[in-house]
JSON list of C-alpha atoms in Angstrom, two decimals:
[
{"chain": "A", "resi": 1, "resn": "MET", "atom": "CA", "xyz": [20.71, -43.44, -7.62]},
{"chain": "A", "resi": 2, "resn": "THR", "atom": "CA", "xyz": [21.52, -44.83, -3.90]},
{"chain": "A", "resi": 3, "resn": "ALA", "atom": "CA", "xyz": [24.61, -44.21, -2.36]},
{"chain": "A", "resi": 4, "resn": "ASN", "atom": "CA", "xyz": [25.34, -47.89, -2.40]},
{"chain": "A", "resi": 5, "resn": "ARG", "atom": "CA", "xyz": [25.06, -48.00, -6.18]},
{"chain": "A", "resi": 6, "resn": "ARG", "atom": "CA", "xyz": [27.50, -45.09, -6.63]},
{"chain": "A", "resi": 7, "resn": "VAL", "atom": "CA", "xyz": [30.00, -46.88, -4.10]},
{"chain": "A", "resi": 8, "resn": "LYS", "atom": "CA", "xyz": [29.75, -49.97, -6.33]},
{"chain": "A", "resi": 9, "resn": "ARG", "atom": "CA", "xyz": [30.77, -47.65, -9.13]},
{"chain": "A", "resi": 10, "resn": "VAL", "atom": "CA", "xyz": [33.69, -46.09, -7.25]},
{"chain": "A", "resi": 11, "resn": "GLU", "atom": "CA", "xyz": [34.72, -49.76, -6.36]},
{"chain": "A", "resi": 12, "resn": "ALA", "atom": "CA", "xyz": [34.26, -50.84, -10.10]},
{"chain": "A", "resi": 13, "resn": "ALA", "atom": "CA", "xyz": [36.16, -47.94, -11.35]},
{"chain": "A", "resi": 14, "resn": "LYS", "atom": "CA", "xyz": [39.87, -48.37, -12.05]},
{"chain": "A", "resi": 15, "resn": "PRO", "atom": "CA", "xyz": [42.44, -45.94, -12.43]},
{"chain": "A", "resi": 16, "resn": "PRO", "atom": "CA", "xyz": [43.71, -45.43, -15.73]},
{"chain": "A", "resi": 17, "resn": "LYS", "atom": "CA", "xyz": [46.88, -47.43, -16.64]},
{"chain": "A", "resi": 18, "resn": "ALA", "atom": "CA", "xyz": [49.67, -45.25, -17.50]},
{"chain": "A", "resi": 19, "resn": "GLU", "atom": "CA", "xyz": [51.35, -46.49, -20.68]},
{"chain": "A", "resi": 20, "resn": "ALA", "atom": "CA", "xyz": [53.65, -43.90, -21.71]},
{"chain": "A", "resi": 21, "resn": "PRO", "atom": "CA", "xyz": [57.06, -44.25, -20.79]},
{"chain": "A", "resi": 22, "resn": "GLY", "atom": "CA", "xyz": [58.09, -42.40, -17.62]},
{"chain": "A", "resi": 23, "resn": "SER", "atom": "CA", "xyz": [54.52, -42.15, -16.21]},
{"chain": "A", "resi": 24, "resn": "GLY", "atom": "CA", "xyz": [55.27, -44.96, -13.58]},
{"chain": "A", "resi": 25, "resn": "PRO", "atom": "CA", "xyz": [55.15, -42.39, -10.67]},
{"chain": "A", "resi": 26, "resn": "SER", "atom": "CA", "xyz": [52.24, -40.62, -11.94]},
{"chain": "A", "resi": 27, "resn": "ALA", "atom": "CA", "xyz": [50.21, -43.86, -12.24]},
{"chain": "A", "resi": 28, "resn": "ARG", "atom": "CA", "xyz": [51.17, -44.78, -8.60]},
{"chain": "A", "resi": 29, "resn": "ARG", "atom": "CA", "xyz": [49.94, -41.14, -7.55]},
{"chain": "A", "resi": 30, "resn": "ILE", "atom": "CA", "xyz": [46.68, -41.90, -9.23]},
{"chain": "A", "resi": 31, "resn": "HIS", "atom": "CA", "xyz": [46.28, -45.28, -7.85]},
{"chain": "A", "resi": 32, "resn": "ARG", "atom": "CA", "xyz": [47.00, -43.91, -4.40]},
{"chain": "A", "resi": 33, "resn": "LEU", "atom": "CA", "xyz": [44.46, -41.17, -4.78]},
{"chain": "A", "resi": 34, "resn": "PHE", "atom": "CA", "xyz": [41.69, -43.79, -5.81]},
{"chain": "A", "resi": 35, "resn": "ASP", "atom": "CA", "xyz": [42.63, -45.58, -2.75]},
{"chain": "A", "resi": 36, "resn": "ILE", "atom": "CA", "xyz": [42.25, -42.64, -0.39]},
{"chain": "A", "resi": 37, "resn": "PHE", "atom": "CA", "xyz": [38.94, -41.80, -1.67]},
{"chain": "A", "resi": 38, "resn": "GLN", "atom": "CA", "xyz": [37.85, -45.49, -1.13]},
{"chain": "A", "resi": 39, "resn": "GLU", "atom": "CA", "xyz": [39.12, -45.58, 2.15]},
{"chain": "A", "resi": 40, "resn": "ALA", "atom": "CA", "xyz": [37.44, -42.34, 3.06]},
{"chain": "A", "resi": 41, "resn": "VAL", "atom": "CA", "xyz": [34.09, -43.81, 1.90]},
{"chain": "A", "resi": 42, "resn": "GLU", "atom": "CA", "xyz": [34.60, -46.89, 4.11]},
{"chain": "A", "resi": 43, "resn": "ALA", "atom": "CA", "xyz": [35.49, -44.41, 7.05]},
{"chain": "A", "resi": 44, "resn": "GLU", "atom": "CA", "xyz": [32.19, -42.80, 6.68]},
{"chain": "A", "resi": 45, "resn": "ARG", "atom": "CA", "xyz": [30.27, -46.07, 6.39]},
{"chain": "A", "resi": 46, "resn": "SER", "atom": "CA", "xyz": [32.09, -47.39, 9.38]},
{"chain": "A", "resi": 47, "resn": "ALA", "atom": "CA", "xyz": [31.13, -43.98, 11.54]},
{"chain": "A", "resi": 48, "resn": "ARG", "atom": "CA", "xyz": [27.53, -43.91, 10.38]},
{"chain": "A", "resi": 49, "resn": "ARG", "atom": "CA", "xyz": [27.33, -47.85, 11.46]},
{"chain": "A", "resi": 50, "resn": "ARG", "atom": "CA", "xyz": [28.82, -46.70, 14.92]},
{"chain": "A", "resi": 51, "resn": "TYR", "atom": "CA", "xyz": [26.46, -43.99, 15.51]},
{"chain": "A", "resi": 52, "resn": "GLU", "atom": "CA", "xyz": [23.31, -46.00, 14.36]},
{"chain": "A", "resi": 53, "resn": "GLU", "atom": "CA", "xyz": [24.37, -48.79, 16.99]},
{"chain": "A", "resi": 54, "resn": "ALA", "atom": "CA", "xyz": [24.99, -46.16, 19.52]},
{"chain": "A", "resi": 55, "resn": "ALA", "atom": "CA", "xyz": [21.32, -45.04, 18.87]},
{"chain": "A", "resi": 56, "resn": "THR", "atom": "CA", "xyz": [19.81, -48.57, 19.33]},
{"chain": "A", "resi": 57, "resn": "LEU", "atom": "CA", "xyz": [21.77, -48.96, 22.66]},
{"chain": "A", "resi": 58, "resn": "CYS", "atom": "CA", "xyz": [20.60, -45.44, 23.75]},
{"chain": "A", "resi": 59, "resn": "GLU", "atom": "CA", "xyz": [17.63, -44.80, 26.03]},
{"chain": "A", "resi": 60, "resn": "ASP", "atom": "CA", "xyz": [17.67, -41.18, 26.20]},
{"chain": "A", "resi": 61, "resn": "ALA", "atom": "CA", "xyz": [15.47, -39.78, 23.33]},
{"chain": "A", "resi": 62, "resn": "GLN", "atom": "CA", "xyz": [17.27, -36.74, 22.98]},
{"chain": "A", "resi": 63, "resn": "LEU", "atom": "CA", "xyz": [20.65, -38.36, 22.79]},
{"chain": "A", "resi": 64, "resn": "LYS", "atom": "CA", "xyz": [19.60, -41.09, 20.41]},
{"chain": "A", "resi": 65, "resn": "ALA", "atom": "CA", "xyz": [18.11, -38.18, 18.17]},
{"chain": "A", "resi": 66, "resn": "ILE", "atom": "CA", "xyz": [21.66, -36.67, 18.28]},
{"chain": "A", "resi": 67, "resn": "LEU", "atom": "CA", "xyz": [23.50, -39.86, 17.36]},
{"chain": "A", "resi": 68, "resn": "LEU", "atom": "CA", "xyz": [20.94, -40.50, 14.21]},
{"chain": "A", "resi": 69, "resn": "GLU", "atom": "CA", "xyz": [21.53, -37.05, 13.14]},
{"chain": "A", "resi": 70, "resn": "PHE", "atom": "CA", "xyz": [25.37, -37.93, 13.22]},
{"chain": "A", "resi": 71, "resn": "ALA", "atom": "CA", "xyz": [24.63, -40.92, 11.34]},
{"chain": "A", "resi": 72, "resn": "GLU", "atom": "CA", "xyz": [22.53, -38.96, 8.77]},
{"chain": "A", "resi": 73, "resn": "ASP", "atom": "CA", "xyz": [25.75, -36.32, 8.64]},
{"chain": "A", "resi": 74, "resn": "GLU", "atom": "CA", "xyz": [28.16, -39.41, 7.91]},
{"chain": "A", "resi": 75, "resn": "LEU", "atom": "CA", "xyz": [25.71, -40.58, 5.12]},
{"chain": "A", "resi": 76, "resn": "LYS", "atom": "CA", "xyz": [26.01, -36.99, 3.59]},
{"chain": "A", "resi": 77, "resn": "HIS", "atom": "CA", "xyz": [29.66, -36.89, 3.79]},
{"chain": "A", "resi": 78, "resn": "GLU", "atom": "CA", "xyz": [29.80, -40.39, 2.11]},
{"chain": "A", "resi": 79, "resn": "ARG", "atom": "CA", "xyz": [27.76, -39.14, -0.88]},
{"chain": "A", "resi": 80, "resn": "GLU", "atom": "CA", "xyz": [30.01, -35.87, -0.95]},
{"chain": "A", "resi": 81, "resn": "ILE", "atom": "CA", "xyz": [33.03, -37.85, -1.26]},
{"chain": "A", "resi": 82, "resn": "LEU", "atom": "CA", "xyz": [31.44, -39.97, -3.77]},
{"chain": "A", "resi": 83, "resn": "LEU", "atom": "CA", "xyz": [30.49, -37.13, -5.94]},
{"chain": "A", "resi": 84, "resn": "ARG", "atom": "CA", "xyz": [33.98, -35.71, -5.58]},
{"chain": "A", "resi": 85, "resn": "PHE", "atom": "CA", "xyz": [35.62, -38.68, -6.65]},
{"chain": "A", "resi": 86, "resn": "GLN", "atom": "CA", "xyz": [33.46, -39.03, -9.82]},
{"chain": "A", "resi": 87, "resn": "GLU", "atom": "CA", "xyz": [34.62, -35.62, -10.58]},
{"chain": "A", "resi": 88, "resn": "VAL", "atom": "CA", "xyz": [38.30, -36.38, -10.12]},
{"chain": "A", "resi": 89, "resn": "ALA", "atom": "CA", "xyz": [37.89, -39.59, -11.93]},
{"chain": "A", "resi": 90, "resn": "ARG", "atom": "CA", "xyz": [36.49, -37.76, -14.98]},
{"chain": "A", "resi": 91, "resn": "LYS", "atom": "CA", "xyz": [39.28, -35.14, -14.94]},
{"chain": "A", "resi": 92, "resn": "ILE", "atom": "CA", "xyz": [42.10, -37.89, -14.69]},
{"chain": "A", "resi": 93, "resn": "GLN", "atom": "CA", "xyz": [40.59, -39.98, -17.48]},
{"chain": "A", "resi": 94, "resn": "GLY", "atom": "CA", "xyz": [40.33, -36.91, -19.51]},
{"chain": "A", "resi": 95, "resn": "GLU", "atom": "CA", "xyz": [43.91, -36.22, -18.95]},
{"chain": "A", "resi": 96, "resn": "VAL", "atom": "CA", "xyz": [44.75, -39.81, -19.76]},
{"chain": "A", "resi": 97, "resn": "HIS", "atom": "CA", "xyz": [43.11, -39.96, -22.99]}
]
């Protein structure tokens, strides 16, 4: 599965709705957690794009290689965040149901 498909899953995933009385603050924390994961994925994507753009502007082969390596690192970070997100989402949904 590509990273983009995983991201679409993350974006499509909805935090569980808390329906039990008194669970409002907990539901807000869960929503915020989901927001943080989504923001983290976007930050990694943005950083990757910046490194890729910088590499296209770079004439020095060694520096260009370093920038592309940084871009690859950001992609790895994005994938790791998505995996962790899925773990957390499964755990939270298991606790709600």
